[in-house]
mmCIF file of C-alpha atoms in Angstrom:
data_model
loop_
_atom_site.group_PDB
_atom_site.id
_atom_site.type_symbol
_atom_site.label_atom_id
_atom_site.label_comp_id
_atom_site.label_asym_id
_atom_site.label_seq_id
_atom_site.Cartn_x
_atom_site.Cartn_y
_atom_site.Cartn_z
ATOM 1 C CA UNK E 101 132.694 70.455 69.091
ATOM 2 C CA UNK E 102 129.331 70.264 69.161
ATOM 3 C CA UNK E 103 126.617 72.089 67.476
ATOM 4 C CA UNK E 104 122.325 73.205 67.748
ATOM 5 C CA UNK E 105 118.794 72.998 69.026
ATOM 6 C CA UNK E 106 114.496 73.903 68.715
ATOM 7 C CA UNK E 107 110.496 74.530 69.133
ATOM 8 C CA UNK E 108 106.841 73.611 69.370
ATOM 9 C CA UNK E 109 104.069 72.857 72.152
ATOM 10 C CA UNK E 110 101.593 70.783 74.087
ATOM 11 C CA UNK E 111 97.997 69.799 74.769
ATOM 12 C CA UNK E 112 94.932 71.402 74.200
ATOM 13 C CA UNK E 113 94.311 74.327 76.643
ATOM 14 C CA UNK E 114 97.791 75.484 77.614
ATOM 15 C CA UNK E 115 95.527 78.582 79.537
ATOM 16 C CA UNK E 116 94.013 75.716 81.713
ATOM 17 C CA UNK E 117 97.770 74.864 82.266
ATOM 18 C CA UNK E 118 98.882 78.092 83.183
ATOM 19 C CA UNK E 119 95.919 78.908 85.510
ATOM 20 C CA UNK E 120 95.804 75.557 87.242
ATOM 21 C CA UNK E 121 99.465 74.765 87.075
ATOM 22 C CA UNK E 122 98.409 71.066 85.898
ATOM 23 C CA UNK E 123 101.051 68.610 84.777
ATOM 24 C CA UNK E 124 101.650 68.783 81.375
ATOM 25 C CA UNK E 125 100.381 65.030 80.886
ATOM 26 C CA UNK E 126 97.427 65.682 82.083
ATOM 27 C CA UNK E 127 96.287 68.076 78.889
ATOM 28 C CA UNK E 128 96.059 66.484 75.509
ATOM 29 C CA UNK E 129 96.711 67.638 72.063
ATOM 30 C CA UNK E 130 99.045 67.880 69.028
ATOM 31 C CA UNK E 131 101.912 70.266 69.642
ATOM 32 C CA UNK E 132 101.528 72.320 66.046
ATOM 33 C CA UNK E 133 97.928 72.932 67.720
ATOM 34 C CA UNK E 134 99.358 74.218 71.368
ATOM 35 C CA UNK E 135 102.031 76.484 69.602
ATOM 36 C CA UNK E 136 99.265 78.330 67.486
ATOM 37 C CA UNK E 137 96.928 79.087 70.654
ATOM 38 C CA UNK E 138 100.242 80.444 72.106
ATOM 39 C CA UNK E 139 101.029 82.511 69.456
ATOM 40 C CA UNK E 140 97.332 83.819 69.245
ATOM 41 C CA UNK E 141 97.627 84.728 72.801
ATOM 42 C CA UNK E 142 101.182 86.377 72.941
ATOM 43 C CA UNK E 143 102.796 84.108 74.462
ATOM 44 C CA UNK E 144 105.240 81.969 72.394
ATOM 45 C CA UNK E 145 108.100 81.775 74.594
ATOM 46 C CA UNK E 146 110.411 81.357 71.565
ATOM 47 C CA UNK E 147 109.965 84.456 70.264
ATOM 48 C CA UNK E 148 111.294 87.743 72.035
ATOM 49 C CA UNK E 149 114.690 89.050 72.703
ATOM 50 C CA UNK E 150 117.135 90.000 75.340
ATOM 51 C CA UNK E 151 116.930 92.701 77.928
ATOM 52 C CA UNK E 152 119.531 94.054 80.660
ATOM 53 C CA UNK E 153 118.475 92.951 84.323
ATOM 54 C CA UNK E 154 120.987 93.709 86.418
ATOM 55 C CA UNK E 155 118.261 93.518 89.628
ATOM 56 C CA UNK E 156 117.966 89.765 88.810
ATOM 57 C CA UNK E 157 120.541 88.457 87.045
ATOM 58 C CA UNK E 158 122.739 85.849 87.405
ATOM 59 C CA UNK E 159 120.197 83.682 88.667
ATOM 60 C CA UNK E 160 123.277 82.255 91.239
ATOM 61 C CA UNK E 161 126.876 82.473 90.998
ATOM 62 C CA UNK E 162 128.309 79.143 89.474
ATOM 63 C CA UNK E 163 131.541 79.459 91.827
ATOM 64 C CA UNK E 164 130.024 79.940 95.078
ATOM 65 C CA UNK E 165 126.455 78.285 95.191
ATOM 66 C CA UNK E 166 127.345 74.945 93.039
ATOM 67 C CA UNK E 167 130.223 73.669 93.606
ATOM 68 C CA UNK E 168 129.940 70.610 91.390
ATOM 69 C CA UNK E 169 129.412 72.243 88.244
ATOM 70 C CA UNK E 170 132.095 71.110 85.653
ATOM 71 C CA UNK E 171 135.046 73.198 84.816
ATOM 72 C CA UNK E 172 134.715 73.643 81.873
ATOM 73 C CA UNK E 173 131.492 75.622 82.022
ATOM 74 C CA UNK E 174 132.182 77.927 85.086
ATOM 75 C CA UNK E 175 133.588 81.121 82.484
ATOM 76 C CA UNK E 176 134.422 83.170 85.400
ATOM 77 C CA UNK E 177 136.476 80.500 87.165
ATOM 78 C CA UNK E 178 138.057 79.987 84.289
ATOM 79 C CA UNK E 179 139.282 84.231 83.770
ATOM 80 C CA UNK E 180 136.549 85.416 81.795
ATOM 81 C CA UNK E 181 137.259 88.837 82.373
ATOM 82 C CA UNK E 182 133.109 90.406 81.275
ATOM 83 C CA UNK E 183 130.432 90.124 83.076
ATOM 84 C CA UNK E 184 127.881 91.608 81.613
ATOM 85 C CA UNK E 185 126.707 88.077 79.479
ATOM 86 C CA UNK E 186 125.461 87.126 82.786
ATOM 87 C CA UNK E 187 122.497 90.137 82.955
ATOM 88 C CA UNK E 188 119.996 89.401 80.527
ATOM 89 C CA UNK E 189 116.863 88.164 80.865
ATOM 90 C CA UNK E 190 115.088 86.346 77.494
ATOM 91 C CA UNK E 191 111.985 88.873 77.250
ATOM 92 C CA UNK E 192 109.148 86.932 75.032
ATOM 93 C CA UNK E 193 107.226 89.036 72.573
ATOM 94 C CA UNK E 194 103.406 89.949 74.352
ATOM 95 C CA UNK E 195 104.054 87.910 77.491
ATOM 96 C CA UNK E 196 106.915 87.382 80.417
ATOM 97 C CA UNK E 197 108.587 84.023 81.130
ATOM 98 C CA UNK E 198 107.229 83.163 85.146
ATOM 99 C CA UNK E 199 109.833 83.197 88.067
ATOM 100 C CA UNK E 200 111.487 80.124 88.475
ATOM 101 C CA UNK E 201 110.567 78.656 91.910
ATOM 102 C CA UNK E 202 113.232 76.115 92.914
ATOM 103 C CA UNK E 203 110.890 74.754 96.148
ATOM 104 C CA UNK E 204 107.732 74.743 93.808
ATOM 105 C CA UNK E 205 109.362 72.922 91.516
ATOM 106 C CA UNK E 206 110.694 70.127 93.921
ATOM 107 C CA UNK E 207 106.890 70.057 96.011
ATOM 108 C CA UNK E 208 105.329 69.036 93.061
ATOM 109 C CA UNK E 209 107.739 66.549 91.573
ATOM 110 C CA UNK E 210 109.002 65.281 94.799
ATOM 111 C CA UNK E 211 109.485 61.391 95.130
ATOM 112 C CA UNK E 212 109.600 61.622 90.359
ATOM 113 C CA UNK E 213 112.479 61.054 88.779
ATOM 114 C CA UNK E 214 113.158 63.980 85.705
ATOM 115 C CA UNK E 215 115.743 62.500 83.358
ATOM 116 C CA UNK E 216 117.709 64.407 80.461
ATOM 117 C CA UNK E 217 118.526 62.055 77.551
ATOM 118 C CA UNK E 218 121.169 63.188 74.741
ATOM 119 C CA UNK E 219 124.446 64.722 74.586
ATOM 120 C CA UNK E 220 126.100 67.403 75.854
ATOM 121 C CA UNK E 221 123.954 70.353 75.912
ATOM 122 C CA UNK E 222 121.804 68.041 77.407
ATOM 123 C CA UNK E 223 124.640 68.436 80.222
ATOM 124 C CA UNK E 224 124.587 71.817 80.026
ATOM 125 C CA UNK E 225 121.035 72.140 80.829
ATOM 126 C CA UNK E 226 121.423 69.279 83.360
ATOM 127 C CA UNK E 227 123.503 71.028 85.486
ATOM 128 C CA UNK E 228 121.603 74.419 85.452
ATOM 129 C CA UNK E 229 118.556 72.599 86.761
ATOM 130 C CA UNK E 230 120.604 71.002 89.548
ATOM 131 C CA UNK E 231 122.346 74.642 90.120
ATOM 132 C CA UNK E 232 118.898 76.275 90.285
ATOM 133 C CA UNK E 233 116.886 73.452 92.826
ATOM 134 C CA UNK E 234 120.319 73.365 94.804
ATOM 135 C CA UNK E 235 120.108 77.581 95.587
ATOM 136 C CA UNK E 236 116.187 77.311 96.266
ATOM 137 C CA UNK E 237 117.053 74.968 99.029
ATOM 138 C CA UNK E 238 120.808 75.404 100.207
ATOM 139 C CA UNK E 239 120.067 73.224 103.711
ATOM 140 C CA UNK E 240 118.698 70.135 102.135
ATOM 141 C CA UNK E 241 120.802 67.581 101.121
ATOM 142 C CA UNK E 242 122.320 66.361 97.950
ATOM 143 C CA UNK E 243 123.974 63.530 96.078
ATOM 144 C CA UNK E 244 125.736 63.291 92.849
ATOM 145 C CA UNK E 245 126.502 59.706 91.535
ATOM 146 C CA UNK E 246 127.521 58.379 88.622
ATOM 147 C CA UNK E 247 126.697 54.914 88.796
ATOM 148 C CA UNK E 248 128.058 54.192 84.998
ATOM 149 C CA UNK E 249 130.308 55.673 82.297
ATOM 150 C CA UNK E 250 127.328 57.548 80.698
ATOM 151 C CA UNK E 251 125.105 58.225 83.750
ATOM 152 C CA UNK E 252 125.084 60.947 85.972
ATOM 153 C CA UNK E 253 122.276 61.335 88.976
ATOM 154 C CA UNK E 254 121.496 64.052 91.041
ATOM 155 C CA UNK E 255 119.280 63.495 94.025
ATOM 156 C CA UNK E 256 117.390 65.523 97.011
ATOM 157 C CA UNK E 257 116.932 62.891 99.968
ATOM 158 C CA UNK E 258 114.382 65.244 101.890
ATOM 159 C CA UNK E 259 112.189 65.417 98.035
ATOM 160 C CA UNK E 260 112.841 62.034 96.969
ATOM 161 C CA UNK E 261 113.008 63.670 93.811
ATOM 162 C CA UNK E 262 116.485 63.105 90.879
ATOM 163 C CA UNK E 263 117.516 64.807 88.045
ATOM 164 C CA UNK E 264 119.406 62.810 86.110
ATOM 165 C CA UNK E 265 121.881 62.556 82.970
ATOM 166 C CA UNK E 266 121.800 59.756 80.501
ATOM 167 C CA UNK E 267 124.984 60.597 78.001
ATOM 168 C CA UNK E 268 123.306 59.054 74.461
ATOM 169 C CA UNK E 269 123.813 61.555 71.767
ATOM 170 C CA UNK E 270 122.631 60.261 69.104
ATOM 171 C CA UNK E 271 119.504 58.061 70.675
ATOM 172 C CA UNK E 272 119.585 55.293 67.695
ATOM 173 C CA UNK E 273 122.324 53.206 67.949
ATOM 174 C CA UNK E 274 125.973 53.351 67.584
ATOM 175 C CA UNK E 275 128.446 50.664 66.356
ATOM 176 C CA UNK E 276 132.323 50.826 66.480
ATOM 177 C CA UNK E 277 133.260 48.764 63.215
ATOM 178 C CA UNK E 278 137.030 47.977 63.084
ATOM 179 C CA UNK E 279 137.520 48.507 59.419
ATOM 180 C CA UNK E 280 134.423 51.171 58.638
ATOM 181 C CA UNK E 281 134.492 52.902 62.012
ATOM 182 C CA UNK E 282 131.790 54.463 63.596
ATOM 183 C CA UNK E 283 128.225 53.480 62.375
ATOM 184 C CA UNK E 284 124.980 55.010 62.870
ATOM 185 C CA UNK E 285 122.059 51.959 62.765
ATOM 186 C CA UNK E 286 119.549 54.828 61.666
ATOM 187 C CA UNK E 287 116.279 52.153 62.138
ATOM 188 C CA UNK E 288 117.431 50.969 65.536
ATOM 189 C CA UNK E 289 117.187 51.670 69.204
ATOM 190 C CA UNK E 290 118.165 49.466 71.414
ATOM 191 C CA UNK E 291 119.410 51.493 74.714
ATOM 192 C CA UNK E 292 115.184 52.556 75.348
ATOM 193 C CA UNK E 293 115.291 50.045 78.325
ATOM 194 C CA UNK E 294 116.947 52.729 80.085
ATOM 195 C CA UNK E 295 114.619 55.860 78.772
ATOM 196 C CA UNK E 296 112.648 55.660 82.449
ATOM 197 C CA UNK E 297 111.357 58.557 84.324
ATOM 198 C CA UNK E 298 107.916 60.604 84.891
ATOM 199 C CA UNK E 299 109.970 63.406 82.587
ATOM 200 C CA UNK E 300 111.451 62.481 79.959
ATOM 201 C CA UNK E 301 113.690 65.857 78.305
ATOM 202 C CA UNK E 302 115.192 64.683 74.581
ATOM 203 C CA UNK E 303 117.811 66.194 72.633
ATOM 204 C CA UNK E 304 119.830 64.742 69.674
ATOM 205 C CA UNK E 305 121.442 67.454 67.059
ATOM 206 C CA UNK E 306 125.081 68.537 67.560
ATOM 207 C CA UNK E 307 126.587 64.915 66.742
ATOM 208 C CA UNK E 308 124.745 64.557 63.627
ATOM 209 C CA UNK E 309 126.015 67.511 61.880
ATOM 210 C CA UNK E 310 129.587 68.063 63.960
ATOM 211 C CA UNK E 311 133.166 67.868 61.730
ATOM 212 C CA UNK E 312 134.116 64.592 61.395
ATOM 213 C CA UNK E 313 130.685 63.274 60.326
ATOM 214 C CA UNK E 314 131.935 62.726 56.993
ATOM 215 C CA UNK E 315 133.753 59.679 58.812
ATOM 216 C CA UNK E 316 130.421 58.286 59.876
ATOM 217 C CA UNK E 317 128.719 55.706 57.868
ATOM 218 C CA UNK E 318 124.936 54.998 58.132
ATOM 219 C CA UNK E 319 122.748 52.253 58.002
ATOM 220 C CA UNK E 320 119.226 51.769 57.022
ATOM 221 C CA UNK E 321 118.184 47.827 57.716
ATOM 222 C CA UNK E 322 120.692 45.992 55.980
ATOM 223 C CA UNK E 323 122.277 48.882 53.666
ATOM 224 C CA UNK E 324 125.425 50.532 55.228
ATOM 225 C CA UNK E 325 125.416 54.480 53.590
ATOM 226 C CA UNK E 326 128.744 56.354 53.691
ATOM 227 C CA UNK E 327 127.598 59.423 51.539
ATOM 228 C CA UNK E 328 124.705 60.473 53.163
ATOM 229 C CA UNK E 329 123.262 63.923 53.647
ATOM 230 C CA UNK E 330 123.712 64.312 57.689
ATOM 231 C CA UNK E 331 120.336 65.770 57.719
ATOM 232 C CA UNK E 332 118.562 63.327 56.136
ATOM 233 C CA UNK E 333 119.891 60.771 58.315
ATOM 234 C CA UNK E 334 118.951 62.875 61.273
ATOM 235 C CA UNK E 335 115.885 63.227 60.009
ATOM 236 C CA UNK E 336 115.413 59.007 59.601
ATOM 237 C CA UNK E 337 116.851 59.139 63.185
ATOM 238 C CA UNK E 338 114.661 61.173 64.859
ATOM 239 C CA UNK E 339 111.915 59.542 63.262
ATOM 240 C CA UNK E 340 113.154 56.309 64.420
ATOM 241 C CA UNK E 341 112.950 57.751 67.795
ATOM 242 C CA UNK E 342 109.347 59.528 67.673
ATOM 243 C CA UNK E 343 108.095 56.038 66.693
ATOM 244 C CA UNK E 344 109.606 54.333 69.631
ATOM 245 C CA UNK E 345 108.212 57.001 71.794
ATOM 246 C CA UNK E 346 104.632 56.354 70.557
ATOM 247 C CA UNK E 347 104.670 52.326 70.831
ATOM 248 C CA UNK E 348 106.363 52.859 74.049
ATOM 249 C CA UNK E 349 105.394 55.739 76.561
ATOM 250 C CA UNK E 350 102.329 56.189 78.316
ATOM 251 C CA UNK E 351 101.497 59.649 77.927
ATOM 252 C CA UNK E 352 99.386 59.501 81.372
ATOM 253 C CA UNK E 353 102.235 58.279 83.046
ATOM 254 C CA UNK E 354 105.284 59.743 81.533
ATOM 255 C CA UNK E 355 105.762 63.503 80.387
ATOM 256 C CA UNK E 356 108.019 63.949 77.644
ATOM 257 C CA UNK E 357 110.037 66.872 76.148
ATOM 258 C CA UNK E 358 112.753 67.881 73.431
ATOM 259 C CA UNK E 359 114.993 70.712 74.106
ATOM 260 C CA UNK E 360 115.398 72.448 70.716
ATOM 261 C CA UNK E 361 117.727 73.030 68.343
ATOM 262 C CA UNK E 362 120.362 75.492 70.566
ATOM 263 C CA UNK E 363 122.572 77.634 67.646
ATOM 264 C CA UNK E 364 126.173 77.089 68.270
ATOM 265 C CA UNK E 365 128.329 79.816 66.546
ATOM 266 C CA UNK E 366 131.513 77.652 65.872
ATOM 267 C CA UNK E 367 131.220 78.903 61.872
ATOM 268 C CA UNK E 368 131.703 82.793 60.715
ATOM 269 C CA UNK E 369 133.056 85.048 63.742
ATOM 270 C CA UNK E 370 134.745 83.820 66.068
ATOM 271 C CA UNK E 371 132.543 83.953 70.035
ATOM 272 C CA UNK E 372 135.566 85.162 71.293
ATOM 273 C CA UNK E 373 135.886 88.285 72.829
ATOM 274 C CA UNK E 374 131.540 89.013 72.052
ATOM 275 C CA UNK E 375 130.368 90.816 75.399
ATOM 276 C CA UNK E 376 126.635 91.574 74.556
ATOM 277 C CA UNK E 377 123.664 89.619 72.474
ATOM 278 C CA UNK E 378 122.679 90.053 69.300
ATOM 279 C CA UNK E 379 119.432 91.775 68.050
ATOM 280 C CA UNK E 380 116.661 90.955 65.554
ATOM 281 C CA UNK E 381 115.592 88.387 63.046
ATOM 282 C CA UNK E 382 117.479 85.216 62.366
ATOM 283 C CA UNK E 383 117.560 82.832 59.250
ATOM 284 C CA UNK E 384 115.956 79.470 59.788
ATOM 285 C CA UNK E 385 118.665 77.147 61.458
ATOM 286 C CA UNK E 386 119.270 73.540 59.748
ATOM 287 C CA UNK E 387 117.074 70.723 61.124
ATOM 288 C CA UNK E 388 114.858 72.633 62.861
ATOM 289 C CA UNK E 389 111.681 72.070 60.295
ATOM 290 C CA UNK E 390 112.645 68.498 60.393
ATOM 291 C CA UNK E 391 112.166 68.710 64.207
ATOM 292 C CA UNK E 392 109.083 70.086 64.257
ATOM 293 C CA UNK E 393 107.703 67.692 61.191
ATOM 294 C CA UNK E 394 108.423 64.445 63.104
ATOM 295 C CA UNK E 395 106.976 65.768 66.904
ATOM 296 C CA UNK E 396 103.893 67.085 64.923
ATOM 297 C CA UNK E 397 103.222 63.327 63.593
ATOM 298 C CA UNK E 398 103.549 62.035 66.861
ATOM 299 C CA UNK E 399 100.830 60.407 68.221
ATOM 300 C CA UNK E 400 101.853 61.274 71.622
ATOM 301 C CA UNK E 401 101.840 64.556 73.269
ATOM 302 C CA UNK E 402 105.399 66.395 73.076
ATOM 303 C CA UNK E 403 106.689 69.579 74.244
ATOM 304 C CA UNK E 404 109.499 71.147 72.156
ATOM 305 C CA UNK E 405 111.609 73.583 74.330
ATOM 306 C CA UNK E 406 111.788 76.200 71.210
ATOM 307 C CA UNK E 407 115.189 77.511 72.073
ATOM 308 C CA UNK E 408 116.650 78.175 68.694
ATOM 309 C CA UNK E 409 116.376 81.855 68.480
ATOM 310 C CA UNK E 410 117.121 82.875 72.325
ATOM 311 C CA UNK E 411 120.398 80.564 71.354
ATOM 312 C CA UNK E 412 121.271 81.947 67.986
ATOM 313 C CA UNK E 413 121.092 85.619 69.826
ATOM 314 C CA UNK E 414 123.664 84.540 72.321
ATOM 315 C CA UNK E 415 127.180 84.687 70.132
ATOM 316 C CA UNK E 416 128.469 85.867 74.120
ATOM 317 C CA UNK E 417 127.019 83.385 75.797
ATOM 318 C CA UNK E 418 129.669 80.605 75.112
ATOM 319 C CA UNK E 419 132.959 79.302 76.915
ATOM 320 C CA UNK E 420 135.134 80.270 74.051
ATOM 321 C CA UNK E 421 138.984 80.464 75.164
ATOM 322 C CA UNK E 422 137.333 80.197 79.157
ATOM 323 C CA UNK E 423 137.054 76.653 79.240
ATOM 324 C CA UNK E 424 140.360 75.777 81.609
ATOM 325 C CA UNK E 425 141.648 73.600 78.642
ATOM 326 C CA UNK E 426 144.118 76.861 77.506
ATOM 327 C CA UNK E 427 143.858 79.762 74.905
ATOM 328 C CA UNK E 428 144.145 77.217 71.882
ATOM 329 C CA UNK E 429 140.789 75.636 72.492
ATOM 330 C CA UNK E 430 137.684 77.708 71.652
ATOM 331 C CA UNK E 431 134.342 76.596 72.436
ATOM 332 C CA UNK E 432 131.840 78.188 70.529
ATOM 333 C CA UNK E 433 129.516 75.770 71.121
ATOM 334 C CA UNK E 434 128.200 74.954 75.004
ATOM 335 C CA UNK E 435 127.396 77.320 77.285
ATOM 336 C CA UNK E 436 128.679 79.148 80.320
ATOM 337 C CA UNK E 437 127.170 78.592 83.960
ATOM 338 C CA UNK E 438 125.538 80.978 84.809
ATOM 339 C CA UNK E 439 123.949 81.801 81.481
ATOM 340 C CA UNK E 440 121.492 80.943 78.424
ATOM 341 C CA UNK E 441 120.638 77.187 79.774
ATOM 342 C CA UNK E 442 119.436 78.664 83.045
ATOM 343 C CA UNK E 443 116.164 80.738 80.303
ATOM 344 C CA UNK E 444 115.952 76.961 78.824
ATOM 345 C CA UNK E 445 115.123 75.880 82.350
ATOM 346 C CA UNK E 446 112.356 78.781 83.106
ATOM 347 C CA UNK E 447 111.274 78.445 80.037
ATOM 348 C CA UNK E 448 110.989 74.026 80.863
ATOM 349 C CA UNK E 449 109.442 75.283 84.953
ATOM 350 C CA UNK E 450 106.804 77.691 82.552
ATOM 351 C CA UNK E 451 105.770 74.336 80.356
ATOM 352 C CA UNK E 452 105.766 71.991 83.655
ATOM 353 C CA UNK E 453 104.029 74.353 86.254
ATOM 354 C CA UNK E 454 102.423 76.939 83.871
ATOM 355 C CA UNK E 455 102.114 80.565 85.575
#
């Protein structure tokens, strides 16, 4: 299955943000910069831990209020007999995450498209956002389209606002060789014609560093690579990326975003049968210093959604057997609804409205 995600911040002045609630392309800065007043202040919403909230928590019920969430991550449809994964709150160290306001949210992006790009725990946290606007305004209308094989579009008439999909895990390109199979061109990106929206939310990890990637080959310009270190090639990728962002996004125009690193647990103990989070420090998880070196030599401003840690916590927070695919498959790697992408999504309202 699939496997993790990361951190960092925006523009100079994030306390102008928060008081003024100001787009986040409207500030300017280097991220590095952004996360270190954050940190001064106490408020580095990757850093914290969970608490019990029973008074607030589950956010909705995945069942009743959004009916076209996939199967596959509704746990309690599926006979997950606990319940308590769904009562935390993620508590950050000196500070508290703000309230998520669904109507809020669609006022001031109404008639803007928000678009998630990457694979599928860019799904996952998809389909929390549509779960969350959806219950803040039950009487308005919806749609749900999927106008392609790899795009999926959620709209509000009344807002002229969409949240959309765009299935492209990897973000360079892919080819399907007959003889060498699957290639990654690690200096190429061709599918950016399709990159469009006023916010743009990244993620590229799990594929890169999945079983089977041993079957992948790579290529740099010319040079096809079958033996190379998956993390240096994701590292070459995401660079590839970061450099097509910068010669190709107007930072005045377009906000963009890349949800973290989020820790699957599909090595060590099994998630099965893990009821509450885990507590305390964690070791560094692979690829996230190379996320943070390419976004902070990024001429453009971007906001990393630093979700590592709140992830890596949440061993209970996964599918496991309660996927509706049958006891033999285990997912220890996405997420149930509701759950741990609903704090990605606060934590993405707290970095696009501020407090």
């Amino acid at each position: 299955m699939a496997l993790n995600f990361w951190s960092h911040l925006l523009p100079q002045a994030f306390a102008v943000l928060c008081a003024v609630a100001s787009p986040l392309h409207q500030v300017q800065g280097n991220a590095f910069q952004i996360n270190q007043l954050n940190q001064q202040k106490g408020c580095d919403f990757s850093l914290g831990r969970w608490i019990h909230d029973h008074a607030s928590y589950p956010l909705y019920d995945a069942t009743r209020d959004c009916p076209f969430i996939v199967q596959g991550f509704d746990c309690l449809k599926n006979g997950r007999p606990d319940k308590e994964y769904l009562k935390y709150r993620w508590k950050p160290s000196g500070c508290d995450l703000p309230r998520f306001d669904g109507v809020k949210f669609l006022e001031r992006y109404k008639g803007k498209k928000i678009v998630f790009i990457g694979d599928s725990i860019s799904d996952n946290m998809w389909q929390s956002l549509t779960c969350l606007l959806h219950i803040a305004v039950p009487k308005s209308n919806y749609t749900l389209r999927r106008p392609t094989k790899y795009l999926h579009v959620f709209s509000f008439p009344e807002y002229e606002a969409s949240i959309l999909w765009l299935k492209d895990g990897y973000l360079v390109d892919v080819i399907r060789h007959k003889e060498q199979g699957r290639i990654l061109r690690l200096d190429s990106i061709t599918s950016g014609n399709m990159w469009r929206g006023d916010v743009l939310i990244f993620n590229t990890y799990h594929w890169w560093v999945r079983e089977g990637t041993s079957q992948t080959h790579f290529q740099v310009g010319n040079e096809i690579i079958k033996d190379m270190d998956p993390l240096e090639a994701y590292k070459i990728g995401l660079t590839t990326w970061s450099k097509w962002i910068d010669s190709n996004i107007d930072p005045s125009k377009t906000t963009v975003l890349f949800q973290g690193i989020a820790a699957a647990h599909s090595e060590g103990k099994s998630c099965l049968g893990q009821t509450q989070p885990e507590q305390g420090a964690k070791p560094p998880y692979p690829g996230v210093d190379i996320v943070r070196s390419v976004l902070s030599n990024m001429k453009t401003p971007v906001y990393l959604l630093d979700i590592t840690l709140p992830s890596q916590l949440r061993i209970d927070g996964h599918p496991s057997v309660y996927t509706g695919r049958g006891t033999s498959f285990e997912d220890c790697s996405h997420w149930c609804r509701a759950g741990v992408p609903d704090t990605w999504n606060e934590i993405l309202y707290a970095a696009l409205l501020g407090n």
